[in-house]
Amino acid sequence: MSGRQGGKAKPLKQKKKQQQELDPEDMAFKEKQKQDAAAKKAFMANVKSGKPLIGGGIKKSGKK
């Protein structure tokens, strides 16, 4: 039984992540993704609350 160790095993050490320098294009892309996600979240909240998707509704002709 010499292969077994008592107690809790220590986790393996991970290398530290290096800070990646982002290009202006990458930063703009990430910002656009955040805006799209926020717009989608707001849209889904409107859908769940039962608000109409289009504000116009049914248009009636002027004929009588």
Tab-separated table of N, CA and C in Angstrom:
chain	number	residue	atom	x	y	z
A	1	MET	N	0.800	-1.188	0.000
A	1	MET	CA	0.000	0.000	0.000
A	1	MET	C	0.847	1.258	0.000
A	2	SER	N	1.994	1.203	-0.509
A	2	SER	CA	2.852	2.380	-0.513
A	2	SER	C	2.452	3.375	-1.609
A	3	GLY	N	1.602	2.960	-2.562
A	3	GLY	CA	1.196	3.847	-3.648
A	3	GLY	C	0.110	4.833	-3.252
A	4	ARG	N	-0.547	4.603	-2.154
A	4	ARG	CA	-1.634	5.493	-1.738
A	4	ARG	C	-1.114	6.552	-0.785
A	5	GLN	N	-1.644	7.751	-0.936
A	5	GLN	CA	-1.256	8.826	-0.034
A	5	GLN	C	-2.467	9.209	0.801
A	6	GLY	N	-2.237	9.520	2.041
A	6	GLY	CA	-3.322	9.925	2.907
A	6	GLY	C	-3.602	11.407	2.768
A	7	GLY	N	-4.790	11.810	3.107
A	7	GLY	CA	-5.136	13.218	3.081
A	7	GLY	C	-5.615	13.663	1.710
A	8	LYS	N	-5.848	14.942	1.608
A	8	LYS	CA	-6.382	15.503	0.376
A	8	LYS	C	-5.241	15.809	-0.592
A	9	ALA	N	-5.423	15.428	-1.866
A	9	ALA	CA	-4.396	15.686	-2.864
A	9	ALA	C	-4.407	17.160	-3.245
A	10	LYS	N	-3.227	17.714	-3.462
A	10	LYS	CA	-3.133	19.115	-3.851
A	10	LYS	C	-3.452	19.253	-5.339
A	11	PRO	N	-4.135	20.309	-5.724
A	11	PRO	CA	-4.415	20.501	-7.147
A	11	PRO	C	-3.135	20.881	-7.895
A	12	LEU	N	-3.088	20.534	-9.166
A	12	LEU	CA	-1.931	20.877	-9.974
A	12	LEU	C	-1.896	22.380	-10.191
A	13	LYS	N	-0.708	22.931	-10.208
A	13	LYS	CA	-0.591	24.367	-10.389
A	13	LYS	C	-0.754	24.709	-11.861
A	14	GLN	N	-1.509	25.758	-12.123
A	14	GLN	CA	-1.745	26.236	-13.482
A	14	GLN	C	-0.789	27.386	-13.764
A	15	LYS	N	-0.389	27.512	-15.015
A	15	LYS	CA	0.429	28.648	-15.399
A	15	LYS	C	-0.434	29.897	-15.382
A	16	LYS	N	0.165	31.021	-15.030
A	16	LYS	CA	-0.572	32.268	-15.015
A	16	LYS	C	-0.864	32.681	-16.452
A	17	LYS	N	-2.070	33.182	-16.661
A	17	LYS	CA	-2.444	33.645	-17.999
A	17	LYS	C	-1.785	34.990	-18.249
A	18	GLN	N	-1.231	35.123	-19.429
A	18	GLN	CA	-0.606	36.385	-19.792
A	18	GLN	C	-1.674	37.345	-20.291
A	19	GLN	N	-1.468	38.605	-19.990
A	19	GLN	CA	-2.404	39.611	-20.462
A	19	GLN	C	-2.240	39.770	-21.959
A	20	GLN	N	-3.334	39.577	-22.675
A	20	GLN	CA	-3.275	39.725	-24.121
A	20	GLN	C	-3.569	41.177	-24.477
A	21	GLU	N	-2.745	41.727	-25.324
A	21	GLU	CA	-2.987	43.086	-25.780
A	21	GLU	C	-3.983	43.020	-26.924
A	22	LEU	N	-5.075	43.763	-26.785
A	22	LEU	CA	-6.129	43.723	-27.782
A	22	LEU	C	-5.953	44.851	-28.791
A	23	ASP	N	-6.171	44.513	-30.047
A	23	ASP	CA	-6.157	45.523	-31.099
A	23	ASP	C	-7.429	46.360	-30.986
A	24	PRO	N	-7.422	47.543	-31.570
A	24	PRO	CA	-8.662	48.341	-31.568
A	24	PRO	C	-9.821	47.603	-32.251
A	25	GLU	N	-9.506	46.783	-33.253
A	25	GLU	CA	-10.553	46.021	-33.932
A	25	GLU	C	-11.169	44.997	-32.978
A	26	ASP	N	-10.320	44.324	-32.198
A	26	ASP	CA	-10.816	43.342	-31.242
A	26	ASP	C	-11.673	44.006	-30.170
A	27	MET	N	-11.240	45.162	-29.713
A	27	MET	CA	-11.994	45.879	-28.696
A	27	MET	C	-13.348	46.304	-29.243
A	28	ALA	N	-13.380	46.776	-30.488
A	28	ALA	CA	-14.635	47.193	-31.107
A	28	ALA	C	-15.561	45.996	-31.283
A	29	PHE	N	-15.000	44.851	-31.659
A	29	PHE	CA	-15.801	43.641	-31.842
A	29	PHE	C	-16.420	43.197	-30.533
A	30	LYS	N	-15.638	43.217	-29.456
A	30	LYS	CA	-16.155	42.814	-28.148
A	30	LYS	C	-17.238	43.778	-27.668
A	31	GLU	N	-17.056	45.068	-27.922
A	31	GLU	CA	-18.053	46.065	-27.532
A	31	GLU	C	-19.357	45.835	-28.300
A	32	LYS	N	-19.225	45.514	-29.595
A	32	LYS	CA	-20.401	45.247	-30.425
A	32	LYS	C	-21.135	44.006	-29.915
A	33	GLN	N	-20.389	42.985	-29.501
A	33	GLN	CA	-21.008	41.778	-28.961
A	33	GLN	C	-21.782	42.093	-27.682
A	34	LYS	N	-21.214	42.943	-26.821
A	34	LYS	CA	-21.890	43.319	-25.587
A	34	LYS	C	-23.186	44.064	-25.892
A	35	GLN	N	-23.148	44.975	-26.869
A	35	GLN	CA	-24.335	45.737	-27.230
A	35	GLN	C	-25.407	44.824	-27.815
A	36	ASP	N	-24.998	43.876	-28.661
A	36	ASP	CA	-25.946	42.936	-29.247
A	36	ASP	C	-26.596	42.084	-28.159
A	37	ALA	N	-25.801	41.636	-27.189
A	37	ALA	CA	-26.337	40.824	-26.108
A	37	ALA	C	-27.331	41.627	-25.271
A	38	ALA	N	-27.028	42.903	-25.019
A	38	ALA	CA	-27.936	43.747	-24.242
A	38	ALA	C	-29.234	43.985	-25.005
A	39	ALA	N	-29.143	44.199	-26.321
A	39	ALA	CA	-30.333	44.409	-27.135
A	39	ALA	C	-31.191	43.150	-27.176
A	40	LYS	N	-30.547	41.997	-27.277
A	40	LYS	CA	-31.277	40.736	-27.310
A	40	LYS	C	-31.984	40.490	-25.976
A	41	LYS	N	-31.313	40.818	-24.880
A	41	LYS	CA	-31.902	40.636	-23.556
A	41	LYS	C	-33.125	41.536	-23.394
A	42	ALA	N	-33.034	42.782	-23.849
A	42	ALA	CA	-34.156	43.714	-23.765
A	42	ALA	C	-35.311	43.239	-24.644
A	43	PHE	N	-35.000	42.744	-25.830
A	43	PHE	CA	-36.018	42.234	-26.744
A	43	PHE	C	-36.746	41.046	-26.128
A	44	MET	N	-35.998	40.125	-25.536
A	44	MET	CA	-36.609	38.945	-24.931
A	44	MET	C	-37.482	39.338	-23.729
A	45	ALA	N	-37.092	40.371	-22.999
A	45	ALA	CA	-37.904	40.839	-21.884
A	45	ALA	C	-39.232	41.392	-22.401
A	46	ASN	N	-39.199	42.116	-23.535
A	46	ASN	CA	-40.428	42.641	-24.125
A	46	ASN	C	-41.319	41.513	-24.614
A	47	VAL	N	-40.731	40.493	-25.205
A	47	VAL	CA	-41.504	39.370	-25.718
A	47	VAL	C	-42.184	38.633	-24.571
A	48	LYS	N	-41.453	38.410	-23.485
A	48	LYS	CA	-42.013	37.683	-22.345
A	48	LYS	C	-43.116	38.473	-21.651
A	49	SER	N	-43.023	39.807	-21.680
A	49	SER	CA	-44.043	40.613	-21.007
A	49	SER	C	-45.300	40.761	-21.861
A	50	GLY	N	-45.254	40.354	-23.124
A	50	GLY	CA	-46.440	40.380	-23.972
A	50	GLY	C	-46.596	41.653	-24.773
A	51	LYS	N	-45.582	42.476	-24.826
A	51	LYS	CA	-45.655	43.699	-25.620
A	51	LYS	C	-45.608	43.335	-27.102
A	52	PRO	N	-46.264	44.135	-27.937
A	52	PRO	CA	-46.221	43.835	-29.370
A	52	PRO	C	-44.835	44.082	-29.941
A	53	LEU	N	-44.479	43.294	-30.950
A	53	LEU	CA	-43.157	43.429	-31.550
A	53	LEU	C	-43.075	44.654	-32.448
A	54	ILE	N	-44.183	44.946	-33.126
A	54	ILE	CA	-44.213	46.099	-34.016
A	54	ILE	C	-45.253	47.064	-33.480
A	55	GLY	N	-44.899	48.328	-33.407
A	55	GLY	CA	-45.789	49.312	-32.803
A	55	GLY	C	-46.933	49.755	-33.670
A	56	GLY	N	-46.944	49.441	-34.959
A	56	GLY	CA	-47.967	49.958	-35.874
A	56	GLY	C	-49.334	49.335	-35.693
A	57	GLY	N	-49.388	48.060	-35.445
A	57	GLY	CA	-50.665	47.380	-35.317
A	57	GLY	C	-51.329	47.192	-36.671
A	58	ILE	N	-52.650	46.998	-36.680
A	58	ILE	CA	-53.388	46.791	-37.933
A	58	ILE	C	-53.763	48.159	-38.496
A	59	LYS	N	-53.413	48.366	-39.753
A	59	LYS	CA	-53.730	49.645	-40.385
A	59	LYS	C	-55.063	49.495	-41.116
A	60	LYS	N	-55.888	50.489	-40.933
A	60	LYS	CA	-57.202	50.489	-41.583
A	60	LYS	C	-57.146	51.447	-42.756
A	61	SER	N	-57.858	51.097	-43.785
A	61	SER	CA	-57.913	51.988	-44.949
A	61	SER	C	-58.878	53.121	-44.658
A	62	GLY	N	-58.783	54.162	-45.413
A	62	GLY	CA	-59.636	55.339	-45.207
A	62	GLY	C	-61.012	55.181	-45.821
A	63	LYS	N	-61.301	54.069	-46.469
A	63	LYS	CA	-62.602	53.867	-47.123
A	63	LYS	C	-63.688	53.619	-46.089
A	64	LYS	N	-64.893	54.121	-46.414
A	64	LYS	CA	-66.049	53.881	-45.525
A	64	LYS	C	-67.183	53.327	-46.310
